[in-house]
Tab-separated table of C-alpha atoms and ligand atoms in Angstrom:
chain	number	residue	atom	x	y	z
A	37	UNK	CA	0.201	0.001	-0.115
A	38	UNK	CA	2.826	2.470	0.618
A	39	UNK	CA	4.575	1.993	-2.618
A	40	UNK	CA	1.397	2.734	-3.979
A	41	UNK	CA	1.570	6.286	-2.141
A	42	UNK	CA	5.110	7.014	-3.099
A	43	UNK	CA	4.393	5.921	-6.739
A	44	UNK	CA	2.065	9.193	-6.996
A	45	UNK	CA	4.204	11.236	-5.942
A	46	UNK	CA	7.389	9.628	-7.145
A	47	UNK	CA	9.258	9.831	-4.006
A	48	UNK	CA	9.716	6.918	-1.259
A	49	UNK	CA	8.015	7.799	1.602
A	50	UNK	CA	10.560	5.705	3.146
A	51	UNK	CA	13.991	7.946	3.371
A	52	UNK	CA	17.374	7.253	4.794
A	53	UNK	CA	17.316	9.858	6.781
A	54	UNK	CA	14.585	12.734	8.529
A	55	UNK	CA	17.891	15.136	7.157
A	56	UNK	CA	16.980	14.585	2.990
A	57	UNK	CA	14.996	17.743	1.885
A	58	UNK	CA	11.318	17.247	0.086
A	59	UNK	CA	9.166	19.590	-1.530
A	60	UNK	CA	5.846	19.519	-2.822
A	61	UNK	CA	4.876	16.551	-2.728
A	62	UNK	CA	1.507	17.044	-1.787
A	63	UNK	CA	1.326	19.981	-4.560
A	64	UNK	CA	-1.319	18.242	-6.297
A	65	UNK	CA	-3.653	16.941	-3.891
A	66	UNK	CA	-6.648	19.818	-4.592
A	67	UNK	CA	-7.173	22.498	-1.167
A	68	UNK	CA	-11.037	21.062	-0.870
A	69	UNK	CA	-8.931	17.622	-0.018
A	70	UNK	CA	-6.594	18.701	2.017
A	71	UNK	CA	-9.187	20.161	3.868
A	72	UNK	CA	-11.447	17.722	3.938
A	73	UNK	CA	-7.946	15.299	5.637
A	74	UNK	CA	-7.363	18.259	8.079
A	75	UNK	CA	-11.063	17.527	9.533
A	76	UNK	CA	-11.323	14.129	8.538
A	77	UNK	CA	-7.580	12.773	9.499
A	78	UNK	CA	-8.562	10.334	6.760
A	79	UNK	CA	-5.144	11.306	5.630
A	80	UNK	CA	-1.957	12.882	6.293
A	81	UNK	CA	0.848	14.761	4.894
A	82	UNK	CA	4.250	12.772	5.958
A	83	UNK	CA	8.131	14.007	5.143
A	84	UNK	CA	8.654	10.307	5.240
A	85	UNK	CA	9.520	7.467	7.542
A	86	UNK	CA	12.874	5.722	9.270
A	87	UNK	CA	12.686	2.901	10.514
A	88	UNK	CA	15.312	2.214	12.829
A	89	UNK	CA	16.067	5.318	14.954
A	90	UNK	CA	17.684	5.091	18.024
A	91	UNK	CA	17.178	8.378	18.822
A	92	UNK	CA	13.661	9.425	19.351
A	93	UNK	CA	12.575	7.888	21.905
A	94	UNK	CA	12.373	3.696	23.991
A	95	UNK	CA	14.575	0.961	22.038
A	96	UNK	CA	14.533	1.509	18.801
A	97	UNK	CA	11.486	3.125	17.083
A	98	UNK	CA	9.842	3.878	13.393
A	99	UNK	CA	9.276	7.485	13.308
A	100	UNK	CA	6.199	9.374	10.868
A	101	UNK	CA	7.786	12.903	10.167
A	102	UNK	CA	4.940	15.110	9.580
A	103	UNK	CA	4.701	17.771	7.696
A	104	UNK	CA	3.581	21.185	8.527
A	105	UNK	CA	4.500	22.971	11.339
A	106	UNK	CA	3.498	26.939	12.997
A	107	UNK	CA	6.911	27.819	14.176
A	108	UNK	CA	9.558	29.494	13.124
A	109	UNK	CA	12.416	28.092	14.959
A	110	UNK	CA	15.749	29.714	14.299
A	111	UNK	CA	17.428	26.380	14.355
A	112	UNK	CA	14.770	24.327	13.267
A	113	UNK	CA	17.110	21.461	10.747
A	114	UNK	CA	13.973	20.962	9.055
A	115	UNK	CA	12.565	23.198	7.716
A	116	UNK	CA	11.178	21.906	4.505
A	117	UNK	CA	8.639	20.034	7.188
A	118	UNK	CA	6.966	23.441	7.914
A	119	UNK	CA	4.103	23.319	4.736
A	120	UNK	CA	2.172	21.148	4.833
A	121	UNK	CA	2.306	19.511	0.995
A	122	UNK	CA	5.680	19.676	0.946
A	123	UNK	CA	4.470	16.469	2.342
A	124	UNK	CA	3.863	12.959	0.209
A	125	UNK	CA	-0.281	12.376	0.790
A	126	UNK	CA	-0.892	9.166	3.467
A	127	UNK	CA	-4.493	7.447	4.260
A	128	UNK	CA	-4.416	6.266	7.986
A	129	UNK	CA	-4.603	2.800	7.053
A	130	UNK	CA	-1.434	2.988	4.606
A	131	UNK	CA	0.433	3.690	8.094
A	132	UNK	CA	-0.639	1.817	10.147
A	133	UNK	CA	-0.070	-0.696	7.541
A	134	UNK	CA	3.560	0.243	7.623
A	135	UNK	CA	3.861	0.391	11.095
A	136	UNK	CA	1.620	-3.517	11.527
A	137	UNK	CA	4.651	-4.794	9.101
A	138	UNK	CA	7.015	-4.095	11.828
A	139	UNK	CA	4.827	-4.667	15.714
A	140	UNK	CA	6.546	-7.890	16.200
A	141	UNK	CA	10.399	-6.456	15.864
A	142	UNK	CA	9.258	-3.278	17.728
A	143	UNK	CA	8.658	-4.756	20.903
A	144	UNK	CA	11.777	-7.173	20.922
A	145	UNK	CA	13.906	-4.650	20.943
A	146	UNK	CA	11.798	-2.859	23.406
A	147	UNK	CA	10.670	0.120	21.117
A	148	UNK	CA	7.672	1.458	19.097
A	149	UNK	CA	6.377	4.308	17.013
A	150	UNK	CA	6.982	7.541	17.339
A	151	UNK	CA	5.221	10.997	15.535
A	152	UNK	CA	7.200	13.815	14.982
A	153	UNK	CA	7.395	16.579	12.721
A	154	UNK	CA	7.206	19.707	11.738
A	155	UNK	CA	4.923	19.612	14.053
A	156	UNK	CA	2.505	16.684	14.404
A	157	UNK	CA	-0.626	18.609	15.863
A	158	UNK	CA	-1.301	21.086	13.114
A	159	UNK	CA	-2.986	17.797	12.086
A	160	UNK	CA	-4.203	16.512	14.929
A	161	UNK	CA	-6.474	14.071	13.332
A	162	UNK	CA	-4.462	12.208	11.454
A	163	UNK	CA	-1.910	12.322	14.338
A	164	UNK	CA	-4.220	11.119	16.994
A	165	UNK	CA	-5.782	8.180	14.643
A	166	UNK	CA	-2.412	6.786	13.431
A	167	UNK	CA	-1.911	6.752	17.443
A	168	UNK	CA	-4.021	5.468	18.229
A	169	UNK	CA	-3.779	2.370	15.716
A	170	UNK	CA	-0.215	1.741	16.869
A	171	UNK	CA	-1.582	1.703	20.274
A	172	UNK	CA	-4.010	-1.061	18.808
A	173	UNK	CA	-1.257	-3.378	18.085
A	174	UNK	CA	0.241	-3.580	20.664
A	175	UNK	CA	2.600	-0.359	19.607
A	176	UNK	CA	4.871	1.566	22.625
A	177	UNK	CA	3.278	5.168	21.063
A	178	UNK	CA	5.059	8.650	21.594
A	179	UNK	CA	4.982	11.660	20.467
A	180	UNK	CA	6.895	14.426	20.226
A	181	UNK	CA	5.116	17.776	19.564
A	182	UNK	CA	5.962	21.057	20.640
A	183	UNK	CA	2.533	21.985	22.589
A	184	UNK	CA	1.548	24.376	21.157
A	185	UNK	CA	-2.427	22.856	19.968
A	186	UNK	CA	-2.313	20.200	22.595
A	187	UNK	CA	-5.409	21.793	23.468
A	188	UNK	CA	-7.349	19.836	20.348
A	189	UNK	CA	-6.657	16.458	22.033
A	190	UNK	CA	-8.976	15.646	24.239
A	191	UNK	CA	-7.723	12.759	27.435
A	192	UNK	CA	-8.779	10.150	25.293
A	193	UNK	CA	-7.121	10.553	22.607
A	194	UNK	CA	-4.635	10.682	25.139
A	195	UNK	CA	-5.042	8.151	26.416
A	196	UNK	CA	-3.351	6.264	23.111
A	197	UNK	CA	0.177	8.268	23.850
A	198	UNK	CA	2.815	6.265	25.868
A	199	UNK	CA	4.855	8.936	25.830
A	200	UNK	CA	5.356	12.833	25.509
A	201	UNK	CA	8.642	14.184	24.050
A	202	UNK	CA	8.020	17.986	24.155
A	203	UNK	CA	10.495	20.468	23.442
A	204	UNK	CA	11.258	23.274	26.191
A	205	UNK	CA	12.854	25.181	24.143
A	206	UNK	CA	14.086	28.597	26.445
A	207	UNK	CA	12.304	29.601	29.404
A	208	UNK	CA	12.174	33.283	28.944
A	209	UNK	CA	8.989	34.197	27.439
A	210	UNK	CA	10.111	36.925	24.939
A	211	UNK	CA	12.987	34.990	24.209
A	212	UNK	CA	10.865	32.094	23.483
A	213	UNK	CA	8.984	34.560	21.044
A	214	UNK	CA	12.216	36.224	19.053
A	215	UNK	CA	13.371	31.843	18.943
A	216	UNK	CA	10.347	30.142	17.531
A	217	UNK	CA	7.629	33.036	16.147
A	218	UNK	CA	5.472	31.520	19.011
A	219	UNK	CA	4.437	32.143	22.887
A	220	UNK	CA	5.751	29.988	25.449
A	221	UNK	CA	2.707	29.666	27.613
A	222	UNK	CA	0.731	26.273	25.268
A	223	UNK	CA	3.612	24.433	25.785
A	224	UNK	CA	4.133	25.281	29.397
A	225	UNK	CA	-0.482	24.833	30.279
A	226	UNK	CA	0.011	21.484	28.551
A	227	UNK	CA	3.687	20.588	29.980
A	228	UNK	CA	0.739	20.781	33.371
A	229	UNK	CA	-1.988	18.737	31.827
A	230	UNK	CA	0.321	16.132	31.235
A	231	UNK	CA	1.844	16.324	34.529
A	232	UNK	CA	-1.869	16.378	36.326
A	233	UNK	CA	-2.441	13.805	34.399
A	234	UNK	CA	0.614	11.590	35.158
A	235	UNK	CA	1.609	10.678	31.217
A	236	UNK	CA	5.398	10.177	30.789
A	237	UNK	CA	6.777	12.947	29.198
A	238	UNK	CA	10.517	13.534	28.251
A	239	UNK	CA	11.554	17.215	27.566
A	240	UNK	CA	14.223	17.762	24.980
A	241	UNK	CA	16.520	20.741	24.888
A	242	UNK	CA	18.667	22.113	22.268
A	243	UNK	CA	21.754	23.835	23.077
A	244	UNK	CA	22.379	26.713	20.662
A	245	UNK	CA	25.347	28.792	21.681
A	246	UNK	CA	24.467	32.363	22.615
A	247	UNK	CA	20.736	31.427	22.030
A	248	UNK	CA	19.530	28.776	25.018
A	249	UNK	CA	22.511	28.086	26.708
A	250	UNK	CA	22.430	31.002	29.190
A	251	UNK	CA	22.518	29.420	32.506
A	252	UNK	CA	19.775	30.899	34.901
A	253	UNK	CA	17.524	31.015	31.220
A	254	UNK	CA	18.337	26.895	31.583
A	255	UNK	CA	17.549	26.933	35.581
A	256	UNK	CA	14.164	28.471	34.681
A	257	UNK	CA	13.484	25.458	32.451
A	258	UNK	CA	15.307	22.638	34.687
A	259	UNK	CA	13.245	24.163	38.231
A	260	UNK	CA	9.836	24.307	35.951
A	261	UNK	CA	10.212	20.935	34.610
A	262	UNK	CA	10.889	19.159	37.741
A	263	UNK	CA	8.144	21.117	39.484
A	264	UNK	CA	5.949	18.521	37.392
A	265	UNK	CA	6.757	14.992	38.547
A	266	UNK	CA	6.405	13.451	35.556
A	267	UNK	CA	9.777	14.091	33.161
A	268	UNK	CA	11.081	10.667	33.806
A	269	UNK	CA	14.281	12.120	31.235
A	270	UNK	CA	16.264	15.509	29.640
A	271	UNK	CA	17.324	15.418	26.361
A	272	UNK	CA	19.959	17.695	25.799
A	273	UNK	CA	20.245	18.042	22.239
A	274	UNK	CA	23.721	20.044	20.422
A	275	UNK	CA	22.392	22.041	18.216
A	276	UNK	CA	23.835	21.378	14.783
A	277	UNK	CA	24.355	22.509	11.611
A	278	UNK	CA	22.461	19.466	9.101
A	279	UNK	CA	20.065	21.770	7.771
A	280	UNK	CA	21.510	24.349	7.096
A	281	UNK	CA	22.045	23.468	3.315
A	282	UNK	CA	18.046	22.842	3.213
A	283	UNK	CA	17.768	26.238	4.385
A	284	UNK	CA	19.959	27.683	1.584
A	285	UNK	CA	18.063	25.393	-0.897
A	286	UNK	CA	14.648	26.977	0.293
A	287	UNK	CA	16.268	30.017	-0.140
A	288	UNK	CA	15.066	31.395	3.641
A	289	UNK	CA	17.521	33.724	5.513
A	290	UNK	CA	19.140	30.981	8.261
A	291	UNK	CA	20.154	33.235	11.027
A	292	UNK	CA	22.199	30.818	12.668
A	293	UNK	CA	24.316	29.656	9.155
A	294	UNK	CA	27.627	30.726	11.021
A	295	UNK	CA	26.979	29.547	14.596
A	296	UNK	CA	29.257	26.820	15.625
A	297	UNK	CA	27.704	23.380	17.077
A	298	UNK	CA	28.616	23.578	21.341
A	299	UNK	CA	31.631	22.285	22.658
A	300	UNK	CA	31.145	18.658	24.317
A	301	UNK	CA	32.504	20.541	28.419
A	302	UNK	CA	29.323	23.093	27.243
A	303	UNK	CA	26.486	20.059	26.918
A	304	UNK	CA	28.501	18.752	30.185
A	305	UNK	CA	27.367	21.754	31.843
A	306	UNK	CA	24.593	22.011	30.457
A	307	UNK	CA	23.247	18.597	31.470
A	308	UNK	CA	24.649	20.048	35.093
A	309	UNK	CA	22.091	22.645	35.061
A	310	UNK	CA	19.096	20.146	34.076
A	311	UNK	CA	20.555	17.556	37.336
A	312	UNK	CA	20.832	19.965	39.161
A	313	UNK	CA	17.088	20.932	39.990
A	314	UNK	CA	16.730	17.003	40.396
A	315	UNK	CA	16.251	15.275	36.674
A	316	UNK	CA	17.797	13.016	34.660
A	317	UNK	CA	19.659	15.211	31.555
A	318	UNK	CA	21.525	13.554	29.131
B	555	SF4	S1	8.724	23.281	16.123
B	555	SF4	FE1	10.583	22.159	15.690
B	555	SF4	S2	9.275	22.006	13.142
B	555	SF4	FE2	8.326	23.288	14.188
B	555	SF4	S3	10.420	25.134	13.400
B	555	SF4	FE3	10.403	24.433	15.718
B	555	SF4	S4	11.907	23.140	15.375
B	555	SF4	FE4	11.718	22.733	13.167
């Protein structure tokens, strides 16, 4: 089934890595069909699937990367996922069939399915249906999100999600606005809601020299996360330049073109700030 979808666009849905540049693969889908897809969730737009990931949740993961994101993070390494129609149109049935092929292997490897993006909740109905389908197959489910559209999820929707990987960019509201183009409020509201539900959470924090590495700022985020009581892990992700070529190829101005990745010492110092709040950070 998936190969049918691939044939429709001429591009295989499986990618060697999420760093493949993909553009306009859903361009042929009529506007009305896009609206209907978003309303029903029966069809989604995916940048790609990757299999065998060891860095997108517990164990070995199959990852579906959605297209569409409402934020504009200065350090985004996948700006081709911002536009919904850069993705391949894929039905829930097709995507679930893909997961079915891997379900036994994922269980053996203590892994599961991760829905990431882009921002998956921009297509929240598709996200909910696909995560519920995975959960129904006995597959561990993870949602990676910036939390901005989390009020679109009911508590029943959240019941199909075993783990949320929540991006926490910075503690300072003004810095957050400058970094992402968005208000930090909905992300924090979602974090508190997940805590009330005792839903396991991993925090993803991208360490960008000169942007997110202020110790007091990190300490603010760490104190907030530690106070939630449901944060199992904090992943300190060093900024890198693997997405720079995408900004260039898309003709977008990239403010961080000359920013160097943090040193190993800087990463360790950042981890220490999170650990000082009592969190498991690496
Ligand atoms: S939320 Fe993620 S996909 Fe969206 S702009 Fe930020 S880094 Fe990129």
